[in-house]
Amino acid sequence: MRRLNRTFYYGKRVLRTTSVPGVMGGFDYFVTTNVTTLTGTPALTQKHLEDEIQNCWEGGGMPDTIVVNGWGKRKITSFYKDAVRTDRSEKMGGTVISSVTTEFGELDIVLDRWSPTNSLRIMDTKKLGWLTIDPFHFEELAKTGDYTRGQVVGDYTFALCNEKAHAIISGFSTSK
């Protein structure tokens, strides 16, 4: 499962031949239009984020999810922490932002440890997903001693429609 999750970010498409196994492309392989690479590793800003959300919307999408690692999640929380609504009876301190509301809709923030450190992805989840070719199953391997061995195998691919409905922001500082 970890390999499948990492392929979402790092997958480079390779066409299957008789001598070369096929490999699926990931999100970064397919999204080429709304890609912002910040130079000089500046701090990520709310403007960077909302500009890309607008680009997705203008490209025909309704972005509903932002996928980030720990640092990106902390930065996004810092943008919106002063706009949190609470009851006066609330006795707990701290702020956890799990979704944000923008002019272009509400977006869930998904924390993923495999998301590359200095980047985030904005997506319309109705326009992407995993497709099952051969579901995961267990296969026993040949017996070579006083034990049994097996492997879990499966064949999946990643599909993404309307690449302009998605975005990537990369190159931001992980210390500012």
Short mmCIF file of N, CA and C in Angstrom, two decimals, residues 17 73 75 174:
data_model
loop_
_atom_site.label_atom_id
_atom_site.label_comp_id
_atom_site.label_asym_id
_atom_site.label_seq_id
_atom_site.Cartn_x
_atom_site.Cartn_y
_atom_site.Cartn_z
N THR A 17 5.90 -2.89 -22.68
CA THR A 17 6.29 -3.61 -23.90
C THR A 17 6.58 -5.05 -23.49
N LYS A 73 0.65 21.62 6.27
CA LYS A 73 -0.55 21.67 7.12
C LYS A 73 -0.41 22.77 8.17
N LYS A 75 1.43 25.47 7.92
CA LYS A 75 1.37 26.77 7.25
C LYS A 75 -0.08 27.15 6.94
N THR A 174 10.48 25.33 4.07
CA THR A 174 9.94 24.50 5.15
C THR A 174 10.43 24.99 6.51
#
